[in-house]
Short mmCIF file of C-alpha atoms and ligand atoms in Angstrom, two decimals:
data_model
loop_
_atom_site.label_atom_id
_atom_site.label_comp_id
_atom_site.label_asym_id
_atom_site.label_seq_id
_atom_site.Cartn_x
_atom_site.Cartn_y
_atom_site.Cartn_z
CA MET M 1 35.05 38.24 -41.26
CA LYS M 2 35.92 35.19 -43.22
CA VAL M 3 32.77 33.07 -44.14
CA PRO M 4 33.35 29.95 -46.72
CA LEU M 5 30.49 28.06 -48.45
CA LEU M 6 31.16 25.22 -46.49
CA ASP M 7 34.11 23.93 -43.76
CA LEU M 8 34.58 20.51 -43.09
CA GLN M 9 37.32 21.37 -41.13
CA VAL M 10 34.17 21.72 -37.95
CA GLN M 11 32.97 18.51 -38.01
CA LEU M 12 37.13 16.98 -37.94
CA SER M 13 37.21 18.51 -35.03
CA TYR M 14 35.10 15.94 -33.09
CA LEU M 15 35.45 13.52 -35.74
CA GLU M 16 38.89 13.01 -36.60
CA ASN M 17 40.14 10.25 -34.15
CA ASP M 18 37.11 8.12 -35.03
CA LEU M 19 37.67 8.78 -38.48
CA ILE M 20 41.34 7.53 -38.21
CA ALA M 21 40.62 4.72 -36.40
CA ALA M 22 37.74 3.65 -38.49
CA VAL M 23 40.07 3.91 -42.04
CA THR M 24 43.21 1.66 -39.64
CA ARG M 25 40.06 -0.78 -39.22
CA VAL M 26 39.45 -1.09 -42.82
CA ILE M 27 43.48 -1.25 -43.72
CA LYS M 28 44.20 -4.21 -40.80
CA SER M 29 41.50 -6.08 -42.14
CA THR M 30 42.60 -6.23 -45.07
CA ARG M 31 39.07 -6.50 -46.91
CA TYR M 32 39.20 -3.89 -49.33
CA ILE M 33 36.87 -4.87 -51.79
CA GLN M 34 33.22 -5.03 -50.33
CA GLY M 35 33.04 -6.91 -46.89
CA PRO M 36 31.76 -6.00 -43.30
CA GLU M 37 31.62 -2.19 -43.31
CA VAL M 38 29.63 -1.85 -46.99
CA GLU M 39 27.32 -4.36 -45.48
CA ASN M 40 26.69 -2.38 -41.91
CA LEU M 41 26.16 0.69 -43.85
CA GLU M 42 24.10 -0.74 -46.53
CA ARG M 43 22.03 -2.15 -43.34
CA GLU M 44 22.24 1.26 -41.79
CA ILE M 45 21.33 3.69 -44.86
CA ALA M 46 18.44 1.38 -45.60
CA GLU M 47 17.08 1.27 -42.07
CA TYR M 48 17.27 5.00 -41.67
CA SER M 49 15.66 5.55 -44.78
CA GLY M 50 12.76 3.28 -44.60
CA ALA M 51 14.08 0.95 -47.30
CA ALA M 52 14.39 -2.93 -47.45
CA HIS M 53 17.54 -2.96 -49.21
CA GLY M 54 20.55 -0.37 -49.66
CA ILE M 55 23.38 -1.42 -52.24
CA GLY M 56 26.26 0.43 -51.71
CA VAL M 57 27.99 2.32 -54.93
CA THR M 58 30.83 4.24 -56.26
CA SER M 59 29.07 7.65 -55.98
CA GLY M 60 25.71 9.28 -56.33
CA THR M 61 26.07 9.51 -60.48
CA ASP M 62 26.76 5.71 -60.61
CA ALA M 63 23.49 5.07 -58.20
CA LEU M 64 21.41 6.91 -61.37
CA LEU M 65 23.34 4.93 -63.70
CA VAL M 66 22.89 1.56 -62.37
CA CYS M 67 19.20 2.02 -61.64
CA LEU M 68 18.92 2.68 -65.24
CA MET M 69 20.99 0.37 -66.28
CA ALA M 70 18.54 -2.52 -64.05
CA LEU M 71 15.58 -1.13 -65.83
CA GLY M 72 16.53 -1.96 -69.29
CA ILE M 73 16.96 1.40 -70.35
CA GLY M 74 18.97 2.03 -73.88
CA PRO M 75 19.01 3.50 -77.17
CA GLY M 76 15.93 5.49 -78.29
CA ASP M 77 14.41 5.47 -75.02
CA LYS M 78 13.15 8.62 -73.36
CA VAL M 79 13.58 9.29 -69.82
CA LEU M 80 11.93 12.57 -68.22
CA THR M 81 13.46 14.38 -65.13
CA SER M 82 14.04 17.91 -64.05
CA PRO M 83 16.29 20.38 -66.24
CA TYR M 84 17.34 22.17 -63.00
CA SER M 85 19.94 20.06 -60.91
CA PHE M 86 23.73 18.49 -61.44
CA PHE M 87 24.63 17.00 -64.48
CA ALA M 88 24.55 13.29 -63.06
CA THR M 89 20.54 13.78 -63.25
CA MET M 90 20.81 13.75 -67.32
CA GLY M 91 24.53 12.26 -67.09
CA GLY M 92 23.42 8.23 -66.89
CA ILE M 93 20.51 8.67 -69.41
CA LEU M 94 23.00 10.18 -72.17
CA ARG M 95 25.60 7.36 -71.34
CA LEU M 96 22.89 4.58 -72.04
CA GLY M 97 21.90 6.41 -75.43
CA ALA M 98 18.42 7.25 -74.36
CA ILE M 99 16.76 10.82 -74.58
CA PRO M 100 16.37 12.97 -71.15
CA ILE M 101 12.75 14.75 -71.48
CA PHE M 102 12.83 17.63 -69.29
CA ALA M 103 9.61 19.18 -67.04
CA ASP M 104 9.89 22.28 -66.17
CA ILE M 105 10.34 23.49 -62.67
CA ASP M 106 7.76 25.05 -60.18
CA PRO M 107 9.41 28.24 -59.50
CA VAL M 108 8.70 28.50 -55.82
CA SER M 109 10.35 24.88 -55.05
CA PHE M 110 12.56 24.70 -57.77
CA ASN M 111 11.93 20.76 -58.02
CA ILE M 112 9.97 19.01 -61.11
CA ASP M 113 6.24 20.34 -61.51
CA PRO M 114 3.98 17.58 -61.69
CA ALA M 115 1.92 19.62 -63.97
CA LYS M 116 4.26 19.62 -66.55
CA ILE M 117 4.82 15.93 -66.13
CA SER M 118 1.09 15.52 -66.82
CA GLU M 119 1.39 17.64 -70.39
CA ILE M 120 3.93 15.74 -71.66
CA LEU M 121 3.08 12.21 -70.82
CA ALA M 122 -0.04 12.85 -72.10
CA ALA M 123 1.44 13.88 -75.51
CA ASP M 124 4.00 11.18 -75.17
CA LYS M 125 1.60 8.78 -77.64
CA LYS M 126 4.01 6.50 -78.52
CA ARG M 127 4.67 5.41 -75.18
CA GLU M 128 8.29 6.54 -75.71
CA ILE M 129 8.98 7.74 -72.31
CA LYS M 130 10.60 4.73 -70.15
CA ALA M 131 11.13 6.28 -66.49
CA ILE M 132 11.18 9.38 -64.18
CA ILE M 133 13.50 10.64 -62.15
CA PRO M 134 12.47 13.73 -60.00
CA VAL M 135 15.33 15.43 -58.06
CA HIS M 136 14.98 16.18 -54.38
CA LEU M 137 16.73 19.53 -55.27
CA TYR M 138 18.59 21.57 -52.00
CA GLY M 139 17.70 18.93 -49.35
CA GLN M 140 13.50 19.44 -50.30
CA CYS M 141 11.16 16.61 -51.88
CA ALA M 142 9.44 16.68 -55.22
CA ASP M 143 5.72 16.67 -55.19
CA MET M 144 6.27 12.96 -54.54
CA ALA M 145 1.98 12.19 -53.91
CA ALA M 146 1.66 13.95 -57.72
CA ILE M 147 4.32 12.03 -59.07
CA MET M 148 3.66 9.07 -57.77
CA LYS M 149 0.19 8.98 -58.72
CA LEU M 150 1.36 10.38 -62.60
CA ALA M 151 3.84 7.46 -62.66
CA GLU M 152 1.09 5.05 -61.79
CA GLN M 153 -1.67 6.04 -64.14
CA TYR M 154 1.02 5.99 -66.97
CA GLY M 155 2.92 2.62 -65.55
CA LEU M 156 6.77 3.99 -65.10
CA PRO M 157 9.21 3.24 -62.65
CA VAL M 158 10.58 6.58 -60.69
CA ILE M 159 13.73 6.58 -59.66
CA GLU M 160 14.43 9.35 -57.29
CA ASP M 161 17.57 11.53 -57.42
CA ALA M 162 17.89 12.04 -53.70
CA ALA M 163 21.87 13.03 -54.05
CA GLN M 164 20.84 16.02 -51.79
CA ALA M 165 17.80 14.56 -49.81
CA ILE M 166 19.34 11.95 -47.69
CA GLY M 167 16.48 11.65 -44.41
CA ALA M 168 14.42 14.76 -45.84
CA GLU M 169 11.01 13.78 -45.28
CA TYR M 170 8.05 14.13 -47.57
CA PRO M 171 4.30 13.58 -46.11
CA MET M 172 2.42 11.02 -48.04
CA LEU M 173 -1.41 10.43 -47.07
CA LYS M 174 -2.74 7.05 -46.85
CA ASP M 175 -6.32 6.27 -45.48
CA GLY M 176 -6.93 9.73 -44.78
CA LYS M 177 -3.64 9.99 -42.34
CA ILE M 178 -0.10 11.59 -43.11
CA GLU M 179 2.29 8.85 -43.51
CA TYR M 180 5.95 10.48 -43.29
CA LYS M 181 8.23 8.31 -46.20
CA LYS M 182 11.97 9.31 -46.21
CA ALA M 183 13.53 10.94 -49.66
CA GLY M 184 14.28 7.63 -51.70
CA SER M 185 12.01 5.35 -50.29
CA MET M 186 9.03 6.39 -52.73
CA GLY M 187 10.11 5.31 -56.04
CA ILE M 188 11.30 2.19 -57.21
CA ALA M 189 14.71 2.63 -55.99
CA GLY M 190 16.49 6.54 -54.27
CA CYS M 191 19.80 7.27 -55.29
CA PHE M 192 22.25 8.78 -52.34
CA SER M 193 25.43 10.50 -52.77
CA PHE M 194 27.90 10.81 -49.96
CA PHE M 195 30.23 13.40 -51.65
CA PRO M 196 31.74 15.26 -49.05
CA SER M 197 29.58 18.51 -49.51
CA LYS M 198 26.36 16.47 -48.95
CA ASN M 199 24.91 16.34 -45.56
CA LEU M 200 26.36 12.82 -45.41
CA GLY M 201 29.68 12.90 -47.12
CA GLY M 202 32.54 10.59 -47.16
CA ILE M 203 36.37 11.40 -47.40
CA GLY M 204 36.02 10.81 -51.33
CA ASP M 205 33.55 9.47 -53.36
CA GLY M 206 30.93 7.19 -52.76
CA GLY M 207 26.70 6.42 -53.31
CA MET M 208 23.93 4.31 -52.65
CA VAL M 209 21.00 2.56 -53.90
CA ILE M 210 17.95 1.85 -51.83
CA ALA M 211 15.39 0.12 -53.14
CA GLN M 212 12.08 -1.82 -51.82
CA GLU M 213 11.18 -4.61 -54.27
CA LYS M 214 13.92 -7.66 -53.96
CA SER M 215 14.49 -8.60 -57.65
CA PHE M 216 15.34 -4.97 -58.41
CA ALA M 217 17.98 -4.89 -55.77
CA GLU M 218 19.28 -8.27 -56.58
CA LYS M 219 19.49 -6.69 -59.67
CA LEU M 220 21.69 -3.69 -58.52
CA ILE M 221 24.02 -5.96 -57.00
CA LEU M 222 24.83 -7.80 -60.20
CA LEU M 223 25.20 -4.86 -62.35
CA ARG M 224 27.45 -3.34 -59.40
CA ASN M 225 29.88 -6.07 -60.15
CA HIS M 226 30.09 -6.59 -63.86
CA GLY M 227 26.61 -8.79 -63.91
CA ALA M 228 28.28 -11.92 -62.48
CA GLN M 229 26.75 -14.27 -60.65
CA PRO M 230 28.72 -15.99 -59.37
CA LYS M 231 32.17 -14.79 -60.16
CA TYR M 232 33.26 -14.99 -63.88
CA TYR M 233 30.03 -15.92 -64.86
CA HIS M 234 28.06 -13.08 -66.30
CA LYS M 235 24.59 -12.67 -66.42
CA LEU M 236 24.60 -9.45 -67.52
CA VAL M 237 26.81 -6.62 -68.51
CA GLY M 238 27.14 -4.51 -65.20
CA GLY M 239 30.31 -2.58 -64.29
CA ASN M 240 32.79 -2.10 -61.24
CA PHE M 241 30.35 0.41 -59.12
CA ARG M 242 31.47 -1.14 -55.48
CA LEU M 243 31.47 1.32 -52.86
CA ASP M 244 35.24 1.67 -51.21
CA PRO M 245 35.09 -0.19 -47.66
CA LEU M 246 37.24 2.93 -46.97
CA GLN M 247 34.44 5.41 -47.73
CA ALA M 248 31.57 2.95 -46.04
CA ALA M 249 33.97 3.17 -43.08
CA ALA M 250 34.36 6.95 -42.78
CA LEU M 251 30.53 7.00 -43.31
CA ARG M 252 29.48 4.49 -40.66
CA VAL M 253 31.62 7.10 -38.42
CA LYS M 254 29.50 10.01 -39.33
CA LEU M 255 26.18 8.61 -39.61
CA PRO M 256 25.24 8.91 -35.97
CA TYR M 257 25.53 12.39 -36.07
CA LEU M 258 23.36 13.41 -38.89
CA GLU M 259 20.07 13.97 -37.75
CA SER M 260 21.62 16.63 -35.49
CA TRP M 261 23.38 18.47 -38.44
CA HIS M 262 20.16 18.14 -40.37
CA ARG M 263 18.44 20.43 -36.85
CA GLN M 264 21.81 22.23 -37.22
CA ARG M 265 21.07 23.48 -41.04
CA ALA M 266 17.54 23.62 -40.76
CA ASP M 267 17.88 26.33 -37.24
CA ASN M 268 20.59 28.30 -39.57
CA ALA M 269 17.89 28.48 -42.44
CA ALA M 270 15.40 29.57 -39.59
CA SER M 271 18.02 32.23 -38.54
CA TYR M 272 18.54 33.50 -41.92
CA ASN M 273 14.77 33.67 -42.47
CA ARG M 274 14.25 35.82 -39.54
CA LEU M 275 17.18 38.15 -39.65
CA PHE M 276 16.27 38.43 -44.27
CA ALA M 277 12.64 39.20 -43.07
CA ASP M 278 13.73 41.86 -40.18
CA THR M 279 15.59 43.70 -43.23
CA GLY M 280 12.90 44.76 -44.99
CA LEU M 281 14.62 43.22 -48.35
CA VAL M 282 11.63 39.99 -48.57
CA ALA M 283 8.84 42.69 -48.25
CA ASP M 284 10.94 44.65 -51.18
CA LYS M 285 11.17 41.84 -53.32
CA LYS M 286 14.76 41.96 -53.65
CA VAL M 287 15.34 38.07 -51.87
CA GLN M 288 12.87 35.83 -51.99
CA LEU M 289 13.35 33.06 -49.00
CA PRO M 290 13.23 29.48 -50.14
CA VAL M 291 10.27 28.10 -48.18
CA SER M 292 8.70 24.37 -47.83
CA VAL M 293 6.07 24.24 -50.40
CA PHE M 294 4.58 23.30 -53.65
CA ALA M 295 2.86 24.54 -56.72
CA ASP M 296 0.06 25.59 -54.70
CA GLY M 297 1.82 28.26 -52.69
CA GLN M 298 0.62 25.91 -49.47
CA ASP M 299 3.29 25.88 -46.59
CA VAL M 300 1.34 23.39 -45.10
CA ILE M 301 0.36 20.59 -47.52
CA LYS M 302 -2.50 18.25 -46.34
CA GLY M 303 -1.59 19.07 -42.64
CA GLY M 304 1.98 18.33 -42.91
CA ARG M 305 5.09 19.35 -43.90
CA ASN M 306 7.80 18.90 -46.51
CA VAL M 307 10.81 18.19 -44.29
CA HIS M 308 13.59 19.86 -45.63
CA ILE M 309 17.26 19.04 -45.16
CA TYR M 310 18.81 22.10 -46.38
CA ASN M 311 21.81 20.51 -48.07
CA GLN M 312 21.83 24.38 -49.60
CA TYR M 313 19.89 27.53 -48.34
CA VAL M 314 19.21 29.15 -51.82
CA LEU M 315 17.74 32.57 -52.57
CA ARG M 316 16.18 33.96 -55.65
CA LEU M 317 17.89 37.51 -55.79
CA LYS M 318 17.79 41.06 -57.71
CA LYS M 319 21.02 41.70 -59.83
CA ARG M 320 22.37 38.41 -58.65
CA ASN M 321 25.61 38.73 -60.55
CA ALA M 322 26.85 42.02 -58.87
CA LEU M 323 25.92 40.64 -55.74
CA ILE M 324 27.89 37.68 -56.09
CA GLN M 325 31.01 40.20 -57.12
CA TRP M 326 30.28 42.19 -53.80
CA LEU M 327 29.99 38.74 -51.36
CA THR M 328 33.48 37.63 -53.25
CA ARG M 329 35.07 41.00 -52.42
CA ASN M 330 33.62 40.62 -48.27
CA ASP M 331 35.29 37.23 -48.27
CA ILE M 332 31.70 35.10 -48.01
CA GLY M 333 31.46 32.12 -49.96
CA CYS M 334 28.07 31.36 -52.19
CA GLU M 335 27.36 29.58 -55.15
CA ILE M 336 25.33 29.22 -58.24
CA TYR M 337 23.29 25.80 -58.24
CA TYR M 338 23.20 25.69 -61.13
CA PRO M 339 23.93 28.36 -63.69
CA VAL M 340 23.38 26.36 -67.03
CA PRO M 341 19.84 24.39 -66.91
CA LEU M 342 20.41 20.80 -67.86
CA HIS M 343 18.31 21.05 -71.26
CA LYS M 344 20.85 23.94 -72.10
CA GLN M 345 24.25 22.43 -71.65
CA GLU M 346 26.08 22.33 -74.41
CA CYS M 347 26.68 18.27 -75.05
CA LEU M 348 23.14 17.98 -75.76
CA GLY M 349 23.56 19.37 -79.27
CA GLN M 350 20.54 19.66 -80.96
CA LEU M 351 18.10 18.58 -78.00
CA ALA M 352 19.48 21.66 -76.10
CA THR M 353 18.04 23.73 -78.95
CA LYS M 354 14.54 22.08 -79.09
CA THR M 355 13.91 22.20 -75.69
CA HIS M 356 12.35 25.42 -73.46
CA CYS M 357 11.83 25.39 -69.86
CA PRO M 358 11.26 29.45 -68.73
CA GLU M 359 11.60 28.70 -65.28
CA ALA M 360 14.99 26.53 -64.64
CA GLU M 361 16.53 29.33 -67.32
CA LYS M 362 15.11 31.98 -64.85
CA ALA M 363 16.16 30.04 -61.90
CA ALA M 364 19.54 29.81 -63.06
CA ASN M 365 20.25 33.85 -63.63
CA GLU M 366 18.33 34.60 -60.41
CA THR M 367 19.65 32.13 -57.51
CA LEU M 368 22.53 31.87 -54.85
CA ALA M 369 23.29 29.62 -52.27
CA LEU M 370 24.96 31.38 -49.52
CA PRO M 371 26.91 29.23 -46.38
CA ILE M 372 24.71 26.80 -44.43
CA TYR M 373 26.72 24.08 -43.07
CA PRO M 374 26.55 22.69 -39.03
CA GLY M 375 29.01 24.94 -37.56
CA LEU M 376 28.32 28.25 -39.36
CA THR M 377 27.92 30.37 -35.96
CA SER M 378 25.15 33.27 -35.42
CA SER M 379 27.69 36.24 -36.26
CA MET M 380 28.76 34.72 -39.36
CA GLN M 381 25.14 34.42 -40.22
CA LEU M 382 24.81 38.28 -39.09
CA TYR M 383 28.12 39.38 -41.24
CA VAL M 384 26.25 37.11 -44.24
CA VAL M 385 22.74 39.37 -44.13
CA GLU M 386 24.46 42.47 -42.95
CA LYS M 387 26.78 42.69 -46.32
CA ILE M 388 23.95 42.02 -48.50
CA VAL M 389 21.85 44.89 -46.85
CA GLN M 390 24.42 47.08 -47.52
CA PHE M 391 24.83 45.88 -51.55
CA TYR M 392 21.43 46.75 -52.04
CA ARG M 393 21.51 49.90 -49.99
C1 PLP U 1 25.78 15.62 -55.88
C2 PLP U 1 25.01 14.90 -57.03
C3 PLP U 1 24.53 14.01 -57.91
C4 PLP U 1 26.16 13.41 -57.82
O1 PLP U 1 26.39 12.57 -57.20
P1 PLP U 1 28.40 11.98 -56.78
O2 PLP U 1 28.26 11.37 -55.69
O3 PLP U 1 29.00 13.12 -56.98
O4 PLP U 1 28.67 11.38 -58.13
C5 PLP U 1 23.50 13.59 -58.57
N1 PLP U 1 22.43 14.25 -58.52
C6 PLP U 1 22.51 15.23 -57.45
C7 PLP U 1 21.27 15.99 -57.81
C8 PLP U 1 23.37 15.59 -57.04
O5 PLP U 1 23.55 16.92 -56.10
#
């Protein structure tokens, strides 16, 4: 049996006609820049995520960059983030001449550890850190209550890298009651990616920023179009960060399916968890399952759930590298997210040697993502688990 890491043909089988109709609609409209498809998607995503504003941009990478530009981050500034993420999380910081500072991750959730953030901010006597970028890795929110509390204490803006987590929910405590907040709606801005492998993926690159404050949203709108207002009168130095209407039209076809895709992914994760638990591999500590927890080890926080959208189903495993070879030989797709933590990337030069994040380094050596996409069948999942059992035997 062949089990790919991701198979977009499954959704294409029922979306193809609608996607072609949407793309045709854009072509026939001759509105190829901005226009109604982009505006409608912006409104729909903002509404879906509980945000006041949606600003379509070229990619998740540019969503992060344009947010940092809007905050005025520049040379010499420091930005605090997670060392365990896709490169784009720190790419924007570096491109602006700023310096990424890394707070190590919590080994259970793989998300940035608020206790580490607290230590670093307390040591930043000169107040060089200008913003915090938590990442909601694999589709599960970082501990935003703790992060927002620290951000408030130090007067720092928070930009959520929600590229993998559109629709994930976090149980924020408000007046003693739980209020579920969607990923991206808690900080000053939230960044989404529509890269095809994300839960909501386009037919190419795309991204969006969501924001609550009108003034911040207006700045983002200026910056994504060369800072021009009106046309040819440049208030700020921005760039061309505009979302393609072809992508917006395709994404609007997919958005109504998003919740059902999240559910299928969560169901697949629950099936894997059950199957793995039955094998004894978990009890033997060969395999550590993903769980909705924070550093305190509680599955239920404040009586609420940290609702995971499972963009990736990631295990921590013994003999990971040998297992990858075995799975590949058996036609099972898998991937390491990510093999080199950000603070160890070559492009950092001097900075890379100075920083230590032992948990991120350990995770990079021990984690592996398995197929979890909607449409993955139960016999495929059974096959994956059987092969992993065979490997450890
Ligand atoms: C995918 C991703 C990005 C970048 O998104 P693109 O649309 O590919 O530019 C940024 N951060 C994280 C965590 C991602 O997974």
